[in-house]
mmCIF file with all atom_site columns, C-alpha atoms and ligand atoms in Angstrom:
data_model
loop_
_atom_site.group_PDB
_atom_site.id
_atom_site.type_symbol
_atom_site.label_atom_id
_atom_site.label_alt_id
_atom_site.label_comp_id
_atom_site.label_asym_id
_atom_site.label_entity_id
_atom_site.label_seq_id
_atom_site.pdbx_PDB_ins_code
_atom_site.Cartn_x
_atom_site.Cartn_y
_atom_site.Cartn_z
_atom_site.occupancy
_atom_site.B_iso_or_equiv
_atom_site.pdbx_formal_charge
_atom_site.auth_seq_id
_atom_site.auth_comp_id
_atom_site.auth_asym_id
_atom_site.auth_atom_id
_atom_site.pdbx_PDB_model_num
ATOM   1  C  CA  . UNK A 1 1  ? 153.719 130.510 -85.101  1.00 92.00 ? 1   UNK A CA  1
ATOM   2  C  CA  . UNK A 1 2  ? 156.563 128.623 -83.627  1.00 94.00 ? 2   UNK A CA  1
ATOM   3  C  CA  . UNK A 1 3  ? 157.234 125.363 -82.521  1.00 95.00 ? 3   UNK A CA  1
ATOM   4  C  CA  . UNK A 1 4  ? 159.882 123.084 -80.875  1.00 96.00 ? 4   UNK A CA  1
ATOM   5  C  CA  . UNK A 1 5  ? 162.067 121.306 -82.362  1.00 96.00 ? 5   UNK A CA  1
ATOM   6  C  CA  . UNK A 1 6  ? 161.940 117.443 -81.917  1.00 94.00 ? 6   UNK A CA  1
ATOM   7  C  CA  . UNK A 1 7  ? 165.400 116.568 -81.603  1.00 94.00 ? 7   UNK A CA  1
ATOM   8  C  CA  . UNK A 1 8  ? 166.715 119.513 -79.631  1.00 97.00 ? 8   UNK A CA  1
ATOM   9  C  CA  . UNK A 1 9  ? 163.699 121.916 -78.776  1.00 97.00 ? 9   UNK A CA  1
ATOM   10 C  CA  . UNK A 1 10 ? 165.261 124.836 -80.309  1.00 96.00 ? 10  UNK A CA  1
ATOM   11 C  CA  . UNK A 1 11 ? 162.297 126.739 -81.090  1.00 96.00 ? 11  UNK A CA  1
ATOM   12 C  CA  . UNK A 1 12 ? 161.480 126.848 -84.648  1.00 95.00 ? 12  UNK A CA  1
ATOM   13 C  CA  . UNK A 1 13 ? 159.520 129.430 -86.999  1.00 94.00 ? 13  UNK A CA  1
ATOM   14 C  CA  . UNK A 1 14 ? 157.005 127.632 -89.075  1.00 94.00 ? 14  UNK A CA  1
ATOM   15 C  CA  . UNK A 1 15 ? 157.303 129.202 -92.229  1.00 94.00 ? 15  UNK A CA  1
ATOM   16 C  CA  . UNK A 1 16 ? 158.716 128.842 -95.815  1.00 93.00 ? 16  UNK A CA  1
ATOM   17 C  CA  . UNK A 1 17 ? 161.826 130.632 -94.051  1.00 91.00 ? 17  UNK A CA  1
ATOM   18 C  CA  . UNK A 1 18 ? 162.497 127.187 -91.839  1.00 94.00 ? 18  UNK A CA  1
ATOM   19 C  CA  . UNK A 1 19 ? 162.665 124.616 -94.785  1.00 94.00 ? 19  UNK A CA  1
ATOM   20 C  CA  . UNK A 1 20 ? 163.626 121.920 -92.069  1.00 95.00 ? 20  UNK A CA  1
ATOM   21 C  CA  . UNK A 1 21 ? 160.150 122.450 -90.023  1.00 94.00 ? 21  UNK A CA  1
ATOM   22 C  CA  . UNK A 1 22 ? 159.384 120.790 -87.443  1.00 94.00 ? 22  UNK A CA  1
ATOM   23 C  CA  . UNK A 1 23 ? 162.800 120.571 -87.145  1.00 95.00 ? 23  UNK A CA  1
ATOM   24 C  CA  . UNK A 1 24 ? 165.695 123.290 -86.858  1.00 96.00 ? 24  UNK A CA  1
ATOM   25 C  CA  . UNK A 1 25 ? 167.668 122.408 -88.790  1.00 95.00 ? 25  UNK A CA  1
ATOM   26 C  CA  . UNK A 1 26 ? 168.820 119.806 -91.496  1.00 95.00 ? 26  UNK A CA  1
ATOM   27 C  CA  . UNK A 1 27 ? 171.192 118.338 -88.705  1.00 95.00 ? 27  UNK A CA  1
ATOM   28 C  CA  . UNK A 1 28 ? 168.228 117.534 -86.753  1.00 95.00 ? 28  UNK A CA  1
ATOM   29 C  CA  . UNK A 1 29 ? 166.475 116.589 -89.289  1.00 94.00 ? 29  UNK A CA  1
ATOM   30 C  CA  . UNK A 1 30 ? 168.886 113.936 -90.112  1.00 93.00 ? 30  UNK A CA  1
ATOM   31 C  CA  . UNK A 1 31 ? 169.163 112.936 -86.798  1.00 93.00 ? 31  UNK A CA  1
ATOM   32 C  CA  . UNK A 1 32 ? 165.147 111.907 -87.084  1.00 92.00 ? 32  UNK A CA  1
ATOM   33 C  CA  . UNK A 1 33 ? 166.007 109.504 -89.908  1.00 89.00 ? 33  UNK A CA  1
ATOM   34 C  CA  . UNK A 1 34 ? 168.269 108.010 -88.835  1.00 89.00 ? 34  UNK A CA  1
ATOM   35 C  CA  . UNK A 1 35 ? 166.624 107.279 -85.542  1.00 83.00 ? 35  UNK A CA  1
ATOM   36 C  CA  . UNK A 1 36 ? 163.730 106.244 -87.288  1.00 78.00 ? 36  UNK A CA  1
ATOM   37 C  CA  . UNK A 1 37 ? 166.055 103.607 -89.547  1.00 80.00 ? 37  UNK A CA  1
ATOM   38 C  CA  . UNK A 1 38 ? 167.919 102.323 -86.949  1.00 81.00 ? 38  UNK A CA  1
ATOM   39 C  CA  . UNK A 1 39 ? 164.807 101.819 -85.044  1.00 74.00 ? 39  UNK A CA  1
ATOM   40 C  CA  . UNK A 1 40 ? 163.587 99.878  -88.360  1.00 70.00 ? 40  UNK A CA  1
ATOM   41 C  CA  . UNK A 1 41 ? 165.999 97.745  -88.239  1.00 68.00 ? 41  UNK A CA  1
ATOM   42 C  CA  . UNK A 1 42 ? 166.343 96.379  -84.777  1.00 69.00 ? 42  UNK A CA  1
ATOM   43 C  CA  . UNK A 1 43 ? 162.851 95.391  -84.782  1.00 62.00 ? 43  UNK A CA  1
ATOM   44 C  CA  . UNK A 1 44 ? 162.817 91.665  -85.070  1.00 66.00 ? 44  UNK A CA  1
ATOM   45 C  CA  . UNK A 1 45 ? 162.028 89.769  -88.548  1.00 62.00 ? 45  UNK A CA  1
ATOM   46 C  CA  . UNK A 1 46 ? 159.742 87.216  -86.246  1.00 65.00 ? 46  UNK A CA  1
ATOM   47 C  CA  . UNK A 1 47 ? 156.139 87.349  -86.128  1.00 63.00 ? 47  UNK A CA  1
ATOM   48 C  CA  . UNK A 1 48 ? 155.025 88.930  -88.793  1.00 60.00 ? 48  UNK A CA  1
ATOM   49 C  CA  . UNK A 1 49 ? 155.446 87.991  -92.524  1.00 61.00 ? 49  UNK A CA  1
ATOM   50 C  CA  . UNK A 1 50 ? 156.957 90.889  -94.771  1.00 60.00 ? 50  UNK A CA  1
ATOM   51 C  CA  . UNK A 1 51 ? 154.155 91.086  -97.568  1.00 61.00 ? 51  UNK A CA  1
ATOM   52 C  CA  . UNK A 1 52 ? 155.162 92.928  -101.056 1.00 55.00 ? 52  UNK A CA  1
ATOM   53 C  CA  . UNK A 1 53 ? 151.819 93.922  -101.586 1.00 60.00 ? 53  UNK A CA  1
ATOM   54 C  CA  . UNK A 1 54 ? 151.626 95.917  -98.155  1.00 61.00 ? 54  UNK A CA  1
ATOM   55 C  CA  . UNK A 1 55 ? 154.772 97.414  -99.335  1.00 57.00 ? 55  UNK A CA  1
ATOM   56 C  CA  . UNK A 1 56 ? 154.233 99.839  -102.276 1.00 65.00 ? 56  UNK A CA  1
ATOM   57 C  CA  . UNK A 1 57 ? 157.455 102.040 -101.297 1.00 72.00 ? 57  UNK A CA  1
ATOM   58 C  CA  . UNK A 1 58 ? 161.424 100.147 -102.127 1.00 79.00 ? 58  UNK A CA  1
ATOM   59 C  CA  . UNK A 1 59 ? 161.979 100.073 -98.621  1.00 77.00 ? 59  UNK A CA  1
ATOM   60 C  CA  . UNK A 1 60 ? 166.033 99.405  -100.042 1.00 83.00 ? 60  UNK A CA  1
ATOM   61 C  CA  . UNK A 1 61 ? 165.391 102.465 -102.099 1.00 83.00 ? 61  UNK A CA  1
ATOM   62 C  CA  . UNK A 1 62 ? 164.839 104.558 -98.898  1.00 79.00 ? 62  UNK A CA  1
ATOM   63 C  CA  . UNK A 1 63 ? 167.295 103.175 -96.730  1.00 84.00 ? 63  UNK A CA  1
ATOM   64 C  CA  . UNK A 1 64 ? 170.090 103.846 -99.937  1.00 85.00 ? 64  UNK A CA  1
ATOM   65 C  CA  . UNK A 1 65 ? 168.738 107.085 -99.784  1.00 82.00 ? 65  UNK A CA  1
ATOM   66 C  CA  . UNK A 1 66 ? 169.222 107.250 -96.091  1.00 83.00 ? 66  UNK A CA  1
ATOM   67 C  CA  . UNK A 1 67 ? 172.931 106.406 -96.363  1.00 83.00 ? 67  UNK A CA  1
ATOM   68 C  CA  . UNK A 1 68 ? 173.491 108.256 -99.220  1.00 81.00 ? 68  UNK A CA  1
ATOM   69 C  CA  . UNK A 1 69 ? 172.371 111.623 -96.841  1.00 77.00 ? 69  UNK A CA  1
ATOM   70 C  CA  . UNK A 1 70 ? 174.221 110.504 -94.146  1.00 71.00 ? 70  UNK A CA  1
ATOM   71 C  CA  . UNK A 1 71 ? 177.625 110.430 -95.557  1.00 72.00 ? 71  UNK A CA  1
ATOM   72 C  CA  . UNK A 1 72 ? 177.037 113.649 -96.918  1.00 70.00 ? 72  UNK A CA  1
ATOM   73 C  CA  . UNK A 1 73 ? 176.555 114.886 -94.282  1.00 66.00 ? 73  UNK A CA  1
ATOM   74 C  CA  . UNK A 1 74 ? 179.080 113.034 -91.965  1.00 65.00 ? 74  UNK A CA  1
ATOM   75 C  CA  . UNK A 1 75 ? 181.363 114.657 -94.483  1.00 67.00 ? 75  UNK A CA  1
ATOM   76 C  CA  . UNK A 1 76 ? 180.777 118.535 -94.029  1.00 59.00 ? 76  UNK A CA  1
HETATM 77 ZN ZN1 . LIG B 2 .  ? 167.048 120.979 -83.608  1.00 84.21 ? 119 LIG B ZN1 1
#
């Protein structure tokens, strides 16, 4: 089975063999976090009250995480 990749539609195999699946690559995979964080954070703080209890994951935790991959790999 194969499928297409979501940041560059390089078609993928989806097996063990493509540890990145759905996406090609760990590039790409990248890529999808940190569209999906920068998308986090330019949604505005109005409107809706953050609540801790609806929050179970350290969203600070993640995004550390985030920037921790991303100079990695902005360094290779
Ligand atoms: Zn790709």
């Amino acid at each position: 089975m194969r499928v297409k990749c979501p940041i560059c539609a390089k078609e993928v195999e989806w097996s063990a063999q493509s540890p990145f699946r759905p996406f090609c690559s760990k590039k790409c995979q990248l890529t999808d976090l940190g569209e999906w964080a920068s998308e986090e954070r330019t949604i505005p703080a109005t409107g809706k009250k953050p609540s801790e209890a609806d929050q179970p994951v350290d969203i600070e935790e993640i995004e550390a995480m985030l920037s921790q991959q991303q100079d990695d790999f902005f360094k290779h």
